[in-house]
Short mmCIF file of C-alpha atoms and ligand atoms in Angstrom, two decimals:
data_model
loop_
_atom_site.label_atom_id
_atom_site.label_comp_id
_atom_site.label_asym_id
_atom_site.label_seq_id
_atom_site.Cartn_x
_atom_site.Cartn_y
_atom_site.Cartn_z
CA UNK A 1 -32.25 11.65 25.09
CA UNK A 2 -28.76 11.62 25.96
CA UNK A 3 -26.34 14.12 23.89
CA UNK A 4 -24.18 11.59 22.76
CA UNK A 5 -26.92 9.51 20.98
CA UNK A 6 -28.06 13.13 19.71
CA UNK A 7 -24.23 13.92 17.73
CA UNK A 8 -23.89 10.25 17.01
CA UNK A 9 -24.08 9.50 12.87
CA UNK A 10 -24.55 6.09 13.39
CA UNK A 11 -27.61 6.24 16.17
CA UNK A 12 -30.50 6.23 13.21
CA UNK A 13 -29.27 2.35 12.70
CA UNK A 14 -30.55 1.00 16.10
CA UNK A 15 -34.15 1.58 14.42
CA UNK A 16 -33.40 -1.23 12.09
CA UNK A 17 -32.92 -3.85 15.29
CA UNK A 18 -36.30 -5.76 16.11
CA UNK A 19 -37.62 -4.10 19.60
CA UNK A 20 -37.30 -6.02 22.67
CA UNK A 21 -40.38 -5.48 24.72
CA UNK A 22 -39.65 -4.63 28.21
CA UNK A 23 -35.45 -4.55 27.54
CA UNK A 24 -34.25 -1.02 28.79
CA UNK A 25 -30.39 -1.64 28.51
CA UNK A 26 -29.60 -4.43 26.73
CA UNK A 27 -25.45 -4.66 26.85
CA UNK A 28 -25.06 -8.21 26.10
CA UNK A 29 -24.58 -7.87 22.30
CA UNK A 30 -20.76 -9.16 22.56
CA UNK A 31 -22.54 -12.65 23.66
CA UNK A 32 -25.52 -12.89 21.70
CA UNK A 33 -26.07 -9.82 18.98
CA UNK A 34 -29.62 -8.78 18.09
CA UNK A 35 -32.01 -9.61 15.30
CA UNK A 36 -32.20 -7.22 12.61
CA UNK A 37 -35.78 -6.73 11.68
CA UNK A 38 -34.33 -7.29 7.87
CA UNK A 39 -33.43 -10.82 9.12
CA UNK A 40 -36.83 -11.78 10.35
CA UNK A 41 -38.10 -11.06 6.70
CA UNK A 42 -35.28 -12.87 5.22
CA UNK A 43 -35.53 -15.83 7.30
CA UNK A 44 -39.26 -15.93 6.48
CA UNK A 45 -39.03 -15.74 2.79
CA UNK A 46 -36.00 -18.21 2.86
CA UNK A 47 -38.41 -20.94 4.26
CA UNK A 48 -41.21 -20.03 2.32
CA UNK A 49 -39.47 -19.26 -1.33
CA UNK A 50 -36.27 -21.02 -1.45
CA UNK A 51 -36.57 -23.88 0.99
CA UNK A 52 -40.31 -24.11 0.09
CA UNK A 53 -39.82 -22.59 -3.41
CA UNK A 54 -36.83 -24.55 -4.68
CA UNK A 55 -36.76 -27.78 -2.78
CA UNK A 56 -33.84 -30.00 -3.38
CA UNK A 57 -32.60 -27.82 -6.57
CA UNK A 58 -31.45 -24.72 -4.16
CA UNK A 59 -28.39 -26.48 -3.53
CA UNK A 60 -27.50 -25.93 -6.97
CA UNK A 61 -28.74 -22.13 -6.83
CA UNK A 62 -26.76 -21.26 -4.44
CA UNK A 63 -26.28 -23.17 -0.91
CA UNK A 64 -23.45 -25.18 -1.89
CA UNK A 65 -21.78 -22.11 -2.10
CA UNK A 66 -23.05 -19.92 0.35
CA UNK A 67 -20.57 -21.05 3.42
CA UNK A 68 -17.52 -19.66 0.87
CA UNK A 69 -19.83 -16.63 -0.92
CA UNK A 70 -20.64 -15.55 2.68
CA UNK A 71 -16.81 -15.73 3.88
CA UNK A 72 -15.63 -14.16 0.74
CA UNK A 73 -17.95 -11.23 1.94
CA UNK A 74 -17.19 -11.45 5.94
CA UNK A 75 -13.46 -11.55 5.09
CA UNK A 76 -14.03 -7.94 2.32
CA UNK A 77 -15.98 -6.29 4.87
CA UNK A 78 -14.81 -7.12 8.83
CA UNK A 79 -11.76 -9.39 8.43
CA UNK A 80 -9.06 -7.71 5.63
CA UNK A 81 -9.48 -11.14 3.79
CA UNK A 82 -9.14 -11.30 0.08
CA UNK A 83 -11.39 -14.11 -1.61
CA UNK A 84 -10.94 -17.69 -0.70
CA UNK A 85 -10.04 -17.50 2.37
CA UNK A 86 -12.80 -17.74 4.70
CA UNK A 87 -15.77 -20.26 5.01
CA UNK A 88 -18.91 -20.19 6.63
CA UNK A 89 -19.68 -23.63 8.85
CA UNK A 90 -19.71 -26.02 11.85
CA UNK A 91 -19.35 -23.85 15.39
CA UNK A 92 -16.13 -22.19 16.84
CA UNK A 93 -15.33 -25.10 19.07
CA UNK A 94 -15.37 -27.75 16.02
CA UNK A 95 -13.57 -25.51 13.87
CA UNK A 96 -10.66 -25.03 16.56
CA UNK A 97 -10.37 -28.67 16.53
CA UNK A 98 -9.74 -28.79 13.07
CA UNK A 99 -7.27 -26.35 12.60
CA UNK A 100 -5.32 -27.09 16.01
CA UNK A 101 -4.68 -30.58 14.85
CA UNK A 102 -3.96 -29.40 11.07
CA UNK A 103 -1.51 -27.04 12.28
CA UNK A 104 -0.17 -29.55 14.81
CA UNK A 105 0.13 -31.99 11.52
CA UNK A 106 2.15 -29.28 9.69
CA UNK A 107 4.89 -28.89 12.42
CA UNK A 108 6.07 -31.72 12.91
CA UNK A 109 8.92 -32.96 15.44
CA UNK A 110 7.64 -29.86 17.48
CA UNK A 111 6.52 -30.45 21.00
CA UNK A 112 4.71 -27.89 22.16
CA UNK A 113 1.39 -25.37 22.17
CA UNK A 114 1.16 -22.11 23.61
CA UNK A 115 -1.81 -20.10 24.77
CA UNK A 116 -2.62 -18.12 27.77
CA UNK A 117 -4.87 -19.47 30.81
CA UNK A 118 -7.58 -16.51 30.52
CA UNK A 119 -8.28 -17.35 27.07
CA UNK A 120 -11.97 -18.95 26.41
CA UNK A 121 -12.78 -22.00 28.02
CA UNK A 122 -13.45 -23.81 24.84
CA UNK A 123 -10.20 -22.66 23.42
CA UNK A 124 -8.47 -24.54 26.32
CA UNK A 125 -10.34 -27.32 26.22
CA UNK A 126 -9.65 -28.04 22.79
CA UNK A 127 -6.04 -27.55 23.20
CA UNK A 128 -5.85 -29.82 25.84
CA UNK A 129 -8.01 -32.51 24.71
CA UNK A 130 -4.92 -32.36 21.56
CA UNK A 131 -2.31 -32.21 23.20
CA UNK A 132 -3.34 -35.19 25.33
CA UNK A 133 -3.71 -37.30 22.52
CA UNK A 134 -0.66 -36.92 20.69
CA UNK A 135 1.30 -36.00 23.88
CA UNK A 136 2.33 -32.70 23.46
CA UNK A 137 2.82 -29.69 26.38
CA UNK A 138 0.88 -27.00 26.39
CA UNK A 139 2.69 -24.34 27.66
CA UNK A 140 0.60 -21.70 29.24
CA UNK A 141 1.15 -18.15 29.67
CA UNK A 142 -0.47 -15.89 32.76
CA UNK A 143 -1.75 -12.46 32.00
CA UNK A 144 -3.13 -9.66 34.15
CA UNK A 145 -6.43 -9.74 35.04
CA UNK A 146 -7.17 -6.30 33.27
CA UNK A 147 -4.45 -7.38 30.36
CA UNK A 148 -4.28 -10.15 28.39
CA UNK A 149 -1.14 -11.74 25.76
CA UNK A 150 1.09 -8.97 24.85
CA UNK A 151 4.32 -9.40 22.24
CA UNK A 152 6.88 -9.49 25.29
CA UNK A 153 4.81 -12.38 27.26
CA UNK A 154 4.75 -14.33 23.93
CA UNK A 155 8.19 -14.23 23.04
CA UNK A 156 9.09 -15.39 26.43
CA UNK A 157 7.46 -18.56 25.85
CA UNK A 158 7.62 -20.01 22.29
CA UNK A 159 11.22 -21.64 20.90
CA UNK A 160 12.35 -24.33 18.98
CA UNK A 161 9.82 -26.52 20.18
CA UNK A 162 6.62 -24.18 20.12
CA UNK A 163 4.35 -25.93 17.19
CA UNK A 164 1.32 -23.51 17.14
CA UNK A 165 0.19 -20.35 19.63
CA UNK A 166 -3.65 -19.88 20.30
CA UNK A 167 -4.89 -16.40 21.42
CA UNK A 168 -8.12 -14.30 21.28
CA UNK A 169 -7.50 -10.93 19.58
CA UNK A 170 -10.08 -9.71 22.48
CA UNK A 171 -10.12 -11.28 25.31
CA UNK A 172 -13.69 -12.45 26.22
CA UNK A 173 -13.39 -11.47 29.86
CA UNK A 174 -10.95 -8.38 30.02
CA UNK A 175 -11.81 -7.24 26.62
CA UNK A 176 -7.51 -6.64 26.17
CA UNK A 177 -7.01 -6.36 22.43
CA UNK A 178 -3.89 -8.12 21.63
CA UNK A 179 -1.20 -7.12 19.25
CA UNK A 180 -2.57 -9.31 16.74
CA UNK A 181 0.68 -8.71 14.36
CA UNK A 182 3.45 -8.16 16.16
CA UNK A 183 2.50 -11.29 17.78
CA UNK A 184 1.90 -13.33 14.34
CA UNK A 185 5.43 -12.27 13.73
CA UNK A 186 7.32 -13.58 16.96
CA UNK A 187 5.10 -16.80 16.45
CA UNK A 188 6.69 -16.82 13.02
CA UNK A 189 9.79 -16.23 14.20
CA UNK A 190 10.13 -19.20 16.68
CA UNK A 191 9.31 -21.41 13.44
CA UNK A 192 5.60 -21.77 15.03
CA UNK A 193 2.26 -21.14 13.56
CA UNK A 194 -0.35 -18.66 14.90
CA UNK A 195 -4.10 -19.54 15.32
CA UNK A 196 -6.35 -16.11 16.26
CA UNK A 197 -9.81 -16.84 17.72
CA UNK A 198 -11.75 -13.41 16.98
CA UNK A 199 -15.05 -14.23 18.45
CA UNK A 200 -14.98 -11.27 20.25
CA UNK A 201 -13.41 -8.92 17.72
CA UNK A 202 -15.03 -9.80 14.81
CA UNK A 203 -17.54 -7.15 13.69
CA UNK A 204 -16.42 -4.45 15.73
CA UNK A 205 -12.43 -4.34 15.74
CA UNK A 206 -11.11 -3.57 11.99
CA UNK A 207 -8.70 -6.93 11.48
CA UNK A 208 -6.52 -7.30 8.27
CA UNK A 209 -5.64 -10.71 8.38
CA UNK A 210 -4.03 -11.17 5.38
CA UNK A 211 -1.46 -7.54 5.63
CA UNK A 212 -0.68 -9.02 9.36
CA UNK A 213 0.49 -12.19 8.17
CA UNK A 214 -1.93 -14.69 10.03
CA UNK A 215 -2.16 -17.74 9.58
CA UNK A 216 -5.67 -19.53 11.00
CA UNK A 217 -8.24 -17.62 12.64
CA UNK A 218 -11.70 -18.71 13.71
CA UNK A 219 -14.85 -16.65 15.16
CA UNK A 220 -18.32 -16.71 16.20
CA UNK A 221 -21.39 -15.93 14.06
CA UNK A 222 -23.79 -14.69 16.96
CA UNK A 223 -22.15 -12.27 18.67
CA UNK A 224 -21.09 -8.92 16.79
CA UNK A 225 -22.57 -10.34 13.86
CA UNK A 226 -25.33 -10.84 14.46
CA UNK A 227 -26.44 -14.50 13.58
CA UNK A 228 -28.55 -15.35 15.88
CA UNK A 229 -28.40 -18.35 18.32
CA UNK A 230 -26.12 -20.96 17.64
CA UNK A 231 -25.25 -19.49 14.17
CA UNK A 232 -22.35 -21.27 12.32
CA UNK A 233 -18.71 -19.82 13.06
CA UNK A 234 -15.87 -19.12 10.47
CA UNK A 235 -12.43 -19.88 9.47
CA UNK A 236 -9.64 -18.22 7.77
CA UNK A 237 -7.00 -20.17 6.19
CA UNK A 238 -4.30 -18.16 4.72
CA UNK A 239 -3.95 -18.85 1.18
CA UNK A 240 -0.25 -19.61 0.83
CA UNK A 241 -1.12 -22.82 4.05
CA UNK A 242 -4.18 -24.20 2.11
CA UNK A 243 -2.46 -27.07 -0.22
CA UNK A 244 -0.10 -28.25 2.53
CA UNK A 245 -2.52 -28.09 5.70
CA UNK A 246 -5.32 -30.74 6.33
CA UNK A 247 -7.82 -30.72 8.28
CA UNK A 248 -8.69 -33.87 9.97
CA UNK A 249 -12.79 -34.36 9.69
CA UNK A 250 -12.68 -35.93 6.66
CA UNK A 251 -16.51 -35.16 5.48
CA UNK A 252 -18.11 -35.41 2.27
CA UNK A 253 -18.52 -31.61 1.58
CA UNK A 254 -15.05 -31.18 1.81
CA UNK A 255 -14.29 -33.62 -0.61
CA UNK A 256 -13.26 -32.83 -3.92
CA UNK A 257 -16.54 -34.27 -5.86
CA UNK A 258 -19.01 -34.79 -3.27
CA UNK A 259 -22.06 -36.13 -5.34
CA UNK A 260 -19.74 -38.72 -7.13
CA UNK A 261 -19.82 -40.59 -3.68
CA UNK A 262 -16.92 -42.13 -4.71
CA UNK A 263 -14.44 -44.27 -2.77
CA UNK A 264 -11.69 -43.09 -0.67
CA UNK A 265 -11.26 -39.25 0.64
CA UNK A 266 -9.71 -36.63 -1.69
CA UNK A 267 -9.86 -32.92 -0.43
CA UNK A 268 -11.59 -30.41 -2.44
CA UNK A 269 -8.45 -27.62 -3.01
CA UNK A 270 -9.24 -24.53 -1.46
CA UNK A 271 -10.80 -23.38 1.10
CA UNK A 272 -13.51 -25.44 0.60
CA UNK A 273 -11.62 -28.49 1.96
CA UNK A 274 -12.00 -27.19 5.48
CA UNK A 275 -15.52 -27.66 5.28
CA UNK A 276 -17.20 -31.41 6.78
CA UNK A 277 -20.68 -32.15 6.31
CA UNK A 278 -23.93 -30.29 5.00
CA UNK A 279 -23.63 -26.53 5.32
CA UNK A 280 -26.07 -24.85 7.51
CA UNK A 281 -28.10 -23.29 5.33
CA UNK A 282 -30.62 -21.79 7.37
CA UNK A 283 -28.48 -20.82 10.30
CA UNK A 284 -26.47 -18.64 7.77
CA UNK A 285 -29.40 -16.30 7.16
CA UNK A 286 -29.24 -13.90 9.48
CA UNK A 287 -25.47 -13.04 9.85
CA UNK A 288 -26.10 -12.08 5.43
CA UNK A 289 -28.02 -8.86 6.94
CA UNK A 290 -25.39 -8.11 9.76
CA UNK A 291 -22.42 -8.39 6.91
CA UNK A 292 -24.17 -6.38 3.89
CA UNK A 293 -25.29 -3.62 7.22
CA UNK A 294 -21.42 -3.54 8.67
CA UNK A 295 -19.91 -3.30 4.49
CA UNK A 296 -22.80 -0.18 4.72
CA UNK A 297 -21.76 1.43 6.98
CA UNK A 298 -17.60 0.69 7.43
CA UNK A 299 -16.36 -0.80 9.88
CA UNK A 300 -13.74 1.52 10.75
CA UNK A 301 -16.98 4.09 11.49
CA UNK A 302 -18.02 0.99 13.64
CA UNK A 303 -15.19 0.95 15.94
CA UNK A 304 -15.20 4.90 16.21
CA UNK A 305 -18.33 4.50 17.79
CA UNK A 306 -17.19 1.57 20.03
CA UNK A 307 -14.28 3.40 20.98
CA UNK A 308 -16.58 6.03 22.01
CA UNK A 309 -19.01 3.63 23.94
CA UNK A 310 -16.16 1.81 25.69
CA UNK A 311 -14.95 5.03 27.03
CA UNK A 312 -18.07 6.64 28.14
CA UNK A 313 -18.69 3.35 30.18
CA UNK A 314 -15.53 4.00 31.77
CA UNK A 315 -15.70 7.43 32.27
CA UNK A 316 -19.00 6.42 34.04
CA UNK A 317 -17.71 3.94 36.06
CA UNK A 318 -14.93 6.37 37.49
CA UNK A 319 -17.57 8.65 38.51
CA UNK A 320 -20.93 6.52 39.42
CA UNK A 321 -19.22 3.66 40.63
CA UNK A 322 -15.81 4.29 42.12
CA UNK A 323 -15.94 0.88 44.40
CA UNK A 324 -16.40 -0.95 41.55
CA UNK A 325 -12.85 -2.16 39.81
CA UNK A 326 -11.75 -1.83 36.38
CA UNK A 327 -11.08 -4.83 35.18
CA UNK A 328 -10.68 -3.86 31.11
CA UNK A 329 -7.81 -1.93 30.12
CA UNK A 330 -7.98 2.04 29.94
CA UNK A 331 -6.08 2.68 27.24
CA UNK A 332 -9.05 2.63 24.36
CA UNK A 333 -6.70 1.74 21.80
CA UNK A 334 -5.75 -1.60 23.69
CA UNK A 335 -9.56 -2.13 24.40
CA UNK A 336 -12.46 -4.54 22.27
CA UNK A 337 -16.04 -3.70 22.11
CA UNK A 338 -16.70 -4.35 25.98
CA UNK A 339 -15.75 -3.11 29.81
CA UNK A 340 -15.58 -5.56 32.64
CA UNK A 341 -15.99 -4.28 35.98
CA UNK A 342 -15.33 -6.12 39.21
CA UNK A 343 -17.41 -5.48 43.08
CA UNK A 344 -17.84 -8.30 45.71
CA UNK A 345 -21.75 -8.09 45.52
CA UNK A 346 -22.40 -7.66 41.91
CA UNK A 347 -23.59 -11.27 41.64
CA UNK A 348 -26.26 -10.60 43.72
CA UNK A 349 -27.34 -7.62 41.26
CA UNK A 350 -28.09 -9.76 38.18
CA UNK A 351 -31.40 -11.20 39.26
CA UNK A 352 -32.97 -7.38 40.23
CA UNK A 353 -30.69 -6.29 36.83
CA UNK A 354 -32.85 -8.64 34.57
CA UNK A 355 -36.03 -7.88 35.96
CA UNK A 356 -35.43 -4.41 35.62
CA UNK A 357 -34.52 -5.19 32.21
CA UNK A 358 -31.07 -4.12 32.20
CA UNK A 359 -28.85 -6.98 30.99
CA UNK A 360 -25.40 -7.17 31.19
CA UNK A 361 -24.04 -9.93 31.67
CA UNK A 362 -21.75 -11.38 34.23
CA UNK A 363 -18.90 -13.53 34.42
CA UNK A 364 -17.63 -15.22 37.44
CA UNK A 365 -16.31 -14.51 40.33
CA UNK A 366 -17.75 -11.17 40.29
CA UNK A 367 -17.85 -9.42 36.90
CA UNK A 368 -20.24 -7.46 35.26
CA UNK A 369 -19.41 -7.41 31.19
CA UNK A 370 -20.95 -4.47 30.06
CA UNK A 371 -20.81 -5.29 25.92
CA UNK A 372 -21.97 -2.63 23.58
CA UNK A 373 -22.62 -3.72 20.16
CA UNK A 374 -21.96 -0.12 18.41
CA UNK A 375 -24.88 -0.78 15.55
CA UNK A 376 -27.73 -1.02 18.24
CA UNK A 377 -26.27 -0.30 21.82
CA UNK A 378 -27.13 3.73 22.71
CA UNK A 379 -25.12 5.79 24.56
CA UNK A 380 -28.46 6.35 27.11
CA UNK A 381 -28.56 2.29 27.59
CA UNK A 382 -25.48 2.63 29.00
CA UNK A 383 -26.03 5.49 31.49
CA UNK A 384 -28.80 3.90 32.32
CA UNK A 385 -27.50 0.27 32.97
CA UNK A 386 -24.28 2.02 35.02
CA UNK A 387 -26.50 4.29 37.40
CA UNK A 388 -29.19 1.11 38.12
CA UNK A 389 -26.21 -0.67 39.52
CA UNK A 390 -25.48 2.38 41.28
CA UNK A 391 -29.22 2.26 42.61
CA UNK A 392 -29.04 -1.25 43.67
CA UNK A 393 -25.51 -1.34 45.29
CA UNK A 394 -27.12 1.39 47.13
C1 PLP B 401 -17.99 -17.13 22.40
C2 PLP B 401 -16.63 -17.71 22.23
C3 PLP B 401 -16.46 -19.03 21.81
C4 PLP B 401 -17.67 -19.91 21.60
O1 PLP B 401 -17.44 -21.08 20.90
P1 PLP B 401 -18.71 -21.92 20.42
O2 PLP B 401 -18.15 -23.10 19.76
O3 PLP B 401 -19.53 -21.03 19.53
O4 PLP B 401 -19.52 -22.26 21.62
C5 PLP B 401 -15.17 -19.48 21.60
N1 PLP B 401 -14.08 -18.68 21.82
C6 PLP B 401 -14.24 -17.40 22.24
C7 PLP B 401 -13.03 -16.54 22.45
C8 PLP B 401 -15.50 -16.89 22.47
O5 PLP B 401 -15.65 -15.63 22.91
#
């Protein structure tokens, strides 16, 4: 047993995570999260009592509200969102698109989108695929490779013409953890709004959303919360932007009375006007557990013990693996919930990694993303994963 897990208050929770035969090291929780064992029960009883149960009549005992009753309870516990705020649905990627071109629709006579090239693919992608169809620039900013957006890079980039900024609080490869609101406020500043993706922050980095002045965020469901495969994303729309923005897919469960199938589109006011088509139901199951386990526990104790993680993999590194380079920053304060490191050969590692059961994961060119997911990543999985690369580099 290693003495960290021993003095650590939270280590008794990685009991409540369903085992993973063979799986020694597993530090991939930033891109897919464990199952909690309480999930596997709930997911069972959901099919057989409420989808079996109920039928038809759960949607009006409960699913048609779940996607906002769920965000209400996302944005109390991880996000520093009061109610109404946040909704459960669609995937990341979808609900980019539709706040991109809602906030696009909001500014108009402005020209101009700003985001960094390191942020995630599909963050890019969206933006581009926009700003191509309404012609618009997209004006791009380059960060460090062990960095990512700070305050002084944004502000040399927006103006006049700068309609919206897009940046990951934590950036998925370097793990930098932006200045989420100092930034907000030089977006707001330039007359621009600010769009957060938190995928990578969400469950593990305290955010307060609503005190920093944001105003559209999105995130993941299956990373540090937990929600298995393909589990639905979120949204925040700040309260004060939800009359006057509008999100362009126009579905029926976003309309304003749904099951009067009526003619023409009329928003439902809200939140619940960002939402499109059926909720999923099933998909939300899961990510319940991870929520009511992080408002348990507190998620500032959460990011205590990631801070701790993060810095024992680096102190690690430093010693173990001196050839390898940092490519995360040092500073913990400025760091997310993961460590990148950088060698020439590492690609070559992964197969022997996996079999070993040791699983990282690894980013191209040559990074290895160790992600520690503080509720059920030990201290000893990481000494173990950094001293089997040491082994195989060997
Ligand atoms: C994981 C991740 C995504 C994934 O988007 P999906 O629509 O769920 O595939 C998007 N953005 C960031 C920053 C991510 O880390």
């Amino acid at each position: 047993m290693n003495p960290l897990d021993d003095a650590d208050p939270l280590a008794g929770y990685r009991d409540l995570f369903v085992a993973s035969p063979g799986v020694v090291a597993y530090l991939d929780g930033n891109s897919l999260g464990r199952p909690l064992a309480a999930s596997v029960e709930r997911l069972t009883a959901f099919a057989r009592d409420e989808w079996g149960g109920r039928l038809i009549r759960g949607w009006d005992e409960g699913w048609m509200d779940l996607p906002l009753t769920l965000g209400d309870e996302l944005g109390r516990v991880a996000l520093g969102a009061a109610e109404g705020q946040v909704a459960v649905a669609d995937s990341t990627t979808v609900l980019l698109y539709k706040l991109v071109r809602a906030a696009l629709d909001a500014r108009p006579g402005r020209t101009e989108i700003v985001l960094d090239r390191d942020n995630f693919p599909t963050d890019r992608y969206v933006v581009e695929g926009i700003a191509a169809d309404r012609g618009l620039t997209v004006r791009w900013i380059d960060t460090d490779a062990a960095g990512g957006v700070t305050p002084d890079l944004v502000a040399m980039r927006v103006g006049p013409d700068t309609a919206l900024t897009v940046f990951s609080s934590v950036a998925y490869r370097s793990g930098y953890l932006a200045d989420v609101e100092r930034i907000t406020a030089i977006t707001h500043a330039a007359g621009a709004l600010s769009l957060w993706d938190l995928c990578h922050s969400a469950g593990v980095v305290p955010t307060e959303l609503d005190a920093w002045g944001v105003d559209l965020a999105v995130g993941c469901g299956y990373k540090y919360l937990n929600g298995g495969p393909g589990a639905p994303a979120f949204l925040y729309v700040r309260r004060e932007l939800q009359e006057s923005l509008r999100q362009p897919i126009q579905g029926w469960m976003g309309s304003r009375a749904p099951f009067e199938m009526g003619q023409g589109y009329a928003p439902a006011p809200g939140i619940r006007g960002s939402l499109s088509g059926t909720p999923p139901i099933v998909a939300m199951q899961p990510m319940r557990d991870m929520i009511a386990l992080l408002g348990e526990v507190g998620i500032d104790a959460v990011r205590a013990k990631s801070e701790a993680l993060t810095s024992y993999a680096v102190e690690l590194v430093d010693e173990v693996l001196p050839e390898a380079r940092m490519s995360s920053p040092r500073d913990p304060a400025r760091r997310g919930g993961h460590v990148t490191i950088d060698h020439p050969r590492f690609a070559e590692l992964m197969p022997e990694l996996w079999r070993r059961g040791v699983i990282p994961d690894f980013r191209r060119p040559s990074g290895i993303r160790l992600g520690m997911s503080p509720l059920s990543t030990s201290f000893a999985e990481v000494d173990l994963a950094v001293h089997t690369i040491r082994e195989l580099l060997a």
